[in-house]
Each structure stands twice: as structure tokens, then as C-alpha cells.
PDB file of C-alpha atoms in Angstrom:
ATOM      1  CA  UNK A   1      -2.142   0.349  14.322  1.00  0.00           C
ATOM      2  CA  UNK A   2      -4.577   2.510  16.691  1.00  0.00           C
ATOM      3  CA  UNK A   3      -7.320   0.225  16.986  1.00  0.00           C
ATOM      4  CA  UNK A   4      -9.544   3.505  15.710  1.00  0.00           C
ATOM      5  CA  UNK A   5     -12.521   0.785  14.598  1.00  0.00           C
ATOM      6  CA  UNK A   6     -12.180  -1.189  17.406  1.00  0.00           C
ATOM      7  CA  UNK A   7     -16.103  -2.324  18.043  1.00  0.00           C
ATOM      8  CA  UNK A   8     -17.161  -1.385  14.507  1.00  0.00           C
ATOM      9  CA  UNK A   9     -18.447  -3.475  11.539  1.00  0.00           C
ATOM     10  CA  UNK A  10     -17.219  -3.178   8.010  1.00  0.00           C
ATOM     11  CA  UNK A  11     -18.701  -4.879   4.965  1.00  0.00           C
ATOM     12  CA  UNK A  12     -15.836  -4.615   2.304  1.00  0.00           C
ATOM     13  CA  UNK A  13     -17.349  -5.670  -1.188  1.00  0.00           C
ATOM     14  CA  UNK A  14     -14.788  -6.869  -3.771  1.00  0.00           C
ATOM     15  CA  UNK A  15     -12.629  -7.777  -1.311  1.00  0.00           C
ATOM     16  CA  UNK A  16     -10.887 -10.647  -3.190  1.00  0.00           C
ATOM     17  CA  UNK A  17      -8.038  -8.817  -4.645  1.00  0.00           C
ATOM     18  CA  UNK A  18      -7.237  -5.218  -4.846  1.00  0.00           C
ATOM     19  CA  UNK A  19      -7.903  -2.249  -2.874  1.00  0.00           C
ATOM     20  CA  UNK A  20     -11.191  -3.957  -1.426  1.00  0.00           C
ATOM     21  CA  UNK A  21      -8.665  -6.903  -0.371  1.00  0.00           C
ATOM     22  CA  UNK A  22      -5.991  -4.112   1.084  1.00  0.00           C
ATOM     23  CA  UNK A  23      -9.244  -2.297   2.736  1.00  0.00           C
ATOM     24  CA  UNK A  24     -10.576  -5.207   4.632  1.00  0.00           C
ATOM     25  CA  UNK A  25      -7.257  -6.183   5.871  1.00  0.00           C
ATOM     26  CA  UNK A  26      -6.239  -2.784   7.074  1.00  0.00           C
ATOM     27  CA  UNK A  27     -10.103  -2.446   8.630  1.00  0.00           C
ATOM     28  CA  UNK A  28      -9.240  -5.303  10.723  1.00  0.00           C
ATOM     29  CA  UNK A  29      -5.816  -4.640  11.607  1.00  0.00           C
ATOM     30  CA  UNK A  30      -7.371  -0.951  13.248  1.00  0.00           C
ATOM     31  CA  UNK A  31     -10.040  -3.210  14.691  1.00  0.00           C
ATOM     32  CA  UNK A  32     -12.980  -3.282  12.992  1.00  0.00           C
ATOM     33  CA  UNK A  33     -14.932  -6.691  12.853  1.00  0.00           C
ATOM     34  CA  UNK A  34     -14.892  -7.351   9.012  1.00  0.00           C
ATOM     35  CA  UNK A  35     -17.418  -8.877   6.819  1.00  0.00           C
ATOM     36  CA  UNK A  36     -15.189  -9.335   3.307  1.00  0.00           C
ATOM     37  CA  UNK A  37     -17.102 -10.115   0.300  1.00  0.00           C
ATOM     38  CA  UNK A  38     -16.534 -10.717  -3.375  1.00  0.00           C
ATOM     39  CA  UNK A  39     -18.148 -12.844  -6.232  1.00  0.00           C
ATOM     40  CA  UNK A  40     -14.584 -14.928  -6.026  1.00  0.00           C
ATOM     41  CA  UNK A  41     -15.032 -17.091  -3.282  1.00  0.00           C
ATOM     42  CA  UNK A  42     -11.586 -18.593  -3.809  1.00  0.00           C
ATOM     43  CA  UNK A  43     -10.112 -15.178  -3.888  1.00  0.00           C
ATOM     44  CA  UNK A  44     -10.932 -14.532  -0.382  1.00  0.00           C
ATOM     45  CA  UNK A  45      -8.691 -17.347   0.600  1.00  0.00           C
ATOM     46  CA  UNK A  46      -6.167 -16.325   3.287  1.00  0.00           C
ATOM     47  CA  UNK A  47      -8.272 -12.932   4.743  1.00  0.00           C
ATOM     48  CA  UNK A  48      -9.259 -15.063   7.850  1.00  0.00           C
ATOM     49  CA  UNK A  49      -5.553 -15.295   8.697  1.00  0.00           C
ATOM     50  CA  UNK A  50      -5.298 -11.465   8.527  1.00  0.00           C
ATOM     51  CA  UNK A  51      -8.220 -11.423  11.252  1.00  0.00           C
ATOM     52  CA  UNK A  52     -11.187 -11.143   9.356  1.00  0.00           C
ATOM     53  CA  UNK A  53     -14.355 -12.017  10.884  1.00  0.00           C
ATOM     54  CA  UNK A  54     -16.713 -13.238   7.951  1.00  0.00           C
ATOM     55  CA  UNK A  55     -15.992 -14.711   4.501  1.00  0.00           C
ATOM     56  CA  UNK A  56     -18.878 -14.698   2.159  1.00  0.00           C
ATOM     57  CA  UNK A  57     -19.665 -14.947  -1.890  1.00  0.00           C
ATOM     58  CA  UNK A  58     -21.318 -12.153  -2.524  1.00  0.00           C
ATOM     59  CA  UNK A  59     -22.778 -10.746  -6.129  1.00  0.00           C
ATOM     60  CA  UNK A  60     -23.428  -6.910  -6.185  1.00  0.00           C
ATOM     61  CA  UNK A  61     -25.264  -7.465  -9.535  1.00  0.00           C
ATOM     62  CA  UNK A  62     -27.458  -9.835  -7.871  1.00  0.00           C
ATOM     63  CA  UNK A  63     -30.451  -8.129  -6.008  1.00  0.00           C
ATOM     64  CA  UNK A  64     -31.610 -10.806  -4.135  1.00  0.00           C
ATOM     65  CA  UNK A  65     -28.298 -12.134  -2.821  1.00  0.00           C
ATOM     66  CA  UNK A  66     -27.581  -8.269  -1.406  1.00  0.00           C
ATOM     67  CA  UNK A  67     -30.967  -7.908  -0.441  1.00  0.00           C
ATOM     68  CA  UNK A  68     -30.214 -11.731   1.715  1.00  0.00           C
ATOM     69  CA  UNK A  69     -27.087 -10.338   2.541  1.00  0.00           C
ATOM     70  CA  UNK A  70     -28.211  -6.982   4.512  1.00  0.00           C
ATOM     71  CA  UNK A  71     -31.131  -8.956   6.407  1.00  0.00           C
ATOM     72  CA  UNK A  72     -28.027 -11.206   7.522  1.00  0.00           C
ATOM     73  CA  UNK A  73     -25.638  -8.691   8.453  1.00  0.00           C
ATOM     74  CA  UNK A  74     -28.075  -6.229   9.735  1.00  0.00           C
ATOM     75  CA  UNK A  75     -26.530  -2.652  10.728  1.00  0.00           C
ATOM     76  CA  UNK A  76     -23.050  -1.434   9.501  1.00  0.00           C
ATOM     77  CA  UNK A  77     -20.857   1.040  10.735  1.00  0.00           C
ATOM     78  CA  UNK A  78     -19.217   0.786   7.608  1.00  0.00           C
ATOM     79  CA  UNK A  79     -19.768   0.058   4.151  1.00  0.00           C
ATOM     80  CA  UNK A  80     -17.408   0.285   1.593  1.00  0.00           C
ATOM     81  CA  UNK A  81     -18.455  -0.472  -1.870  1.00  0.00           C
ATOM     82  CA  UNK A  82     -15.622  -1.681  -3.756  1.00  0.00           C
ATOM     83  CA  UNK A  83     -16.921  -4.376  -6.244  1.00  0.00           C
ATOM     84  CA  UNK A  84     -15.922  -3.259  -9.859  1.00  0.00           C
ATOM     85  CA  UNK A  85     -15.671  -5.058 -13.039  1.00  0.00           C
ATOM     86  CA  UNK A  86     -14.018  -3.603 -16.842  1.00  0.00           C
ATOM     87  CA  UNK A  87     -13.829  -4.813 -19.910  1.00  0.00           C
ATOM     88  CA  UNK A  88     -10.521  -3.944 -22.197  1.00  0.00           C
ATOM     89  CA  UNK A  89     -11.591  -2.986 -25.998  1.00  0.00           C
ATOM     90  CA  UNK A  90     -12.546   0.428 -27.409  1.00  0.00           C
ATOM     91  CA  UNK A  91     -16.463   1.709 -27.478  1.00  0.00           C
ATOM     92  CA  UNK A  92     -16.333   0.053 -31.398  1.00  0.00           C
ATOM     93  CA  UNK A  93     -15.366  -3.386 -29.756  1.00  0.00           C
ATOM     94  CA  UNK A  94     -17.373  -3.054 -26.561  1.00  0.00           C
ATOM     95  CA  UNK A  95     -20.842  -5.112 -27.435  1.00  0.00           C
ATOM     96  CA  UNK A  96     -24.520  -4.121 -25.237  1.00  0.00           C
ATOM     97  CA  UNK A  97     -24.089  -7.076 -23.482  1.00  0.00           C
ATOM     98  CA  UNK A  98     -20.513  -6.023 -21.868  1.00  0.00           C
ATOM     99  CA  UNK A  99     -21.466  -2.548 -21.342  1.00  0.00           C
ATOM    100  CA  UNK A 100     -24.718  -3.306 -19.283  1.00  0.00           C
ATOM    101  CA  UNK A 101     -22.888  -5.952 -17.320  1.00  0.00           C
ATOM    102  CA  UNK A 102     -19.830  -3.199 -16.351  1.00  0.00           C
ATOM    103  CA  UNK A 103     -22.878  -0.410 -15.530  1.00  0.00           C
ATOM    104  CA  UNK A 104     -25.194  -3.141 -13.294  1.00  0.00           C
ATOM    105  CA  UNK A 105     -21.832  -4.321 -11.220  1.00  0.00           C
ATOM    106  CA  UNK A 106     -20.185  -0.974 -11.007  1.00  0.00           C
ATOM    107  CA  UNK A 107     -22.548   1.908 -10.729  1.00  0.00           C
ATOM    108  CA  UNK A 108     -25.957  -0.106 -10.057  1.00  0.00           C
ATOM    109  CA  UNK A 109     -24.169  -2.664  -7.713  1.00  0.00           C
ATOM    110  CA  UNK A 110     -23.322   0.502  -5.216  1.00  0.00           C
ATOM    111  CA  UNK A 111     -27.556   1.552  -5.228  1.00  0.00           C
ATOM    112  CA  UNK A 112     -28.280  -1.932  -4.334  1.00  0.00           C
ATOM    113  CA  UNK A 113     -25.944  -1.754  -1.864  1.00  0.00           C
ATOM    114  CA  UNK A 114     -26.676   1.889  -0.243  1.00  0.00           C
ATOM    115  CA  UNK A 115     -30.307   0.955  -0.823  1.00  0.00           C
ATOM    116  CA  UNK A 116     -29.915  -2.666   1.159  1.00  0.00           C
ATOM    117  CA  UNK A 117     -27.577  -1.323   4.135  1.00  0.00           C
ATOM    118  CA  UNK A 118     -28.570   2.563   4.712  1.00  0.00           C
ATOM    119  CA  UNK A 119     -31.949   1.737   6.249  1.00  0.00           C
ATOM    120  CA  UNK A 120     -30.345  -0.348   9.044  1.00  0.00           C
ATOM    121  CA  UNK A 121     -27.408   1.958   9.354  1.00  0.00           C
ATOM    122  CA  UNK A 122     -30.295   4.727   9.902  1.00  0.00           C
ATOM    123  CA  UNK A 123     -32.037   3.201  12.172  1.00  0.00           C
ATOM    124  CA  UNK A 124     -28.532   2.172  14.446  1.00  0.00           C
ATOM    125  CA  UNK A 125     -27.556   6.121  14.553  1.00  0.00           C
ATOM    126  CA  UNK A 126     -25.413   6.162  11.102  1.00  0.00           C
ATOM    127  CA  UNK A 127     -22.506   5.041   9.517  1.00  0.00           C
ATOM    128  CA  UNK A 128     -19.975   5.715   6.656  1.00  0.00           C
ATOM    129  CA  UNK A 129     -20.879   4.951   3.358  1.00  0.00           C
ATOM    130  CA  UNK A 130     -17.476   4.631   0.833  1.00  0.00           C
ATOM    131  CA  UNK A 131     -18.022   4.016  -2.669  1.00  0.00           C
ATOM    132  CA  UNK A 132     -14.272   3.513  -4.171  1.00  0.00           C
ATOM    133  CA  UNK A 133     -13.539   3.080  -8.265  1.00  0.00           C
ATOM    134  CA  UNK A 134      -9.953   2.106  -9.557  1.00  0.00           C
ATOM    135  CA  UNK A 135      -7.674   3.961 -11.888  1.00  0.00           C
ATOM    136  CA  UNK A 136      -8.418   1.070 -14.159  1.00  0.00           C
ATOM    137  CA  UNK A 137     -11.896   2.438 -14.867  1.00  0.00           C
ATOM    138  CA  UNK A 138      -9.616   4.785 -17.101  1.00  0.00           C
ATOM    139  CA  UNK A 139      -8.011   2.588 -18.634  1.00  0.00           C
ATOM    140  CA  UNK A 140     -10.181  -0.659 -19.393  1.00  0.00           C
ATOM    141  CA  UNK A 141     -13.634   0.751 -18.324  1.00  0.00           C
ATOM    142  CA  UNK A 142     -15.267  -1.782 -21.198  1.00  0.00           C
ATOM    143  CA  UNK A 143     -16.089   0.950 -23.541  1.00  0.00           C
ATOM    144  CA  UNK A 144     -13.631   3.705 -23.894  1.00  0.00           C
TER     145      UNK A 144
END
């Protein structure tokens, strides 16, 4: 590795498992001081091994916990929005409740987000701001 985020922070949401898990790990292997988050506490187990600097249960769906979490954290170089949830059934099978539960986590999850972290990013000069979706939103979005 190059060490290319050497003295940069990364928040990595959904980081439990996945391509938000692969992200924070290869964040801190090029340096970066990471801050890996997901609803799945348990599924974080092991990241602090891989050399990341913060563990913490966070709910993108949850206003007030990203709201707590941005006042904690403070300014970002990077934030990379990876949280995502689906649903597997057709749009026939898919009830209101599933749907809005997919939208708030996946689309309105990354506002909160941008909205909670840009302001101290601003302020600190800028940042990157990486909003990521899987190929499984294709396949099991909740509602095809």
C-alpha cells in the first residue's frame, strides 16, 4: 500500500460486511484513520485487527443517532455512504411498510448523512463525499 490517506479520516457506513467492510479495511491499510460503522454491531467484529480506529453502531435511518454521530466525529475527509438494505419479492409481494424502510435506509440514509457531515467538512476546507449502491439493488431492491 502507498499510505495515500495517511492523516485523513474516513467514516465508512455499513461497514459490517460487504464492500463498506472491504472499504474501511483498504482505507486503513492506505492510512486513513477509520471510523467503521454499521447497524450490526457484532458484524464489525474483527475490523480493529485490520487497524481500524473506531467501532461504532450506527443507524442511517435514525436521524438523531447520525445527527449524535457527526457532533462526535466532527470534520471528515472522507465519507463514504455505504449503508444499504433490500428486500427479495416482486413489487406485488413488496408491502408499504418494506418499501419505505428500503427508501429511508438507502436513499434518505445518504441526505442525513451528507446533510450531518458536509457542514463540518465545509468549514475544514472539503472532503470527498462517496455514496456507493450494490449490484444487489438489481436484483433484490424490495420491490422489483
Amino acid at each position: 500500500m502507498t499510505g495515500r490517506l495517511a492523516g485523513k479520516t474516513a467514516l465508512v457506513t455499513g461497514a459490517a460486511k460487504g464492500i463498506g467492510r472491504a472499504t474501511a479495511i483498504a482505507f486503513a491499510r492506505e492510512g486513513a484513520r477509520v471510523i467503521a460503522t454499521s447497524r450490526d454491531i457484532d458484524g464489525l467484529a474483527g475490523l480493529e485487527d485490520e487497524g481500524i480506529a473506531h467501532l461504532g453502531a450506527l443507524d442511517v435511518g435514525d436521524g438523531e443517532a447520525v445527527s449524535a454521530a457527526a457532533r462526535t466525529h466532527g470534520a471528515l475527509d472522507i465519507l463514504f455512504n455505504c449503508a444499504g438494505i433490500a428486500r427479495a419479492g416482486t413489487i406485488l409481494e413488496c408491502g408499504r411498510d418494506d418499501w419505505e424502510q428500503v427508501i429511508d435506509t438507502n436513499l434518505t440514509g445518504i441526505y442525513r448523512m451528507v446533510r450531518a457531515f458536509l457542514p463540518a467538512m465545509l468549514e475544514a476546507g472539503g472532503g470527498s463525499i462517496i455514496n456507493v449502491a450494490s449490484v444487489l439493488g438489481s436484483i433484490a431492491a424490495g420491490c422489483q
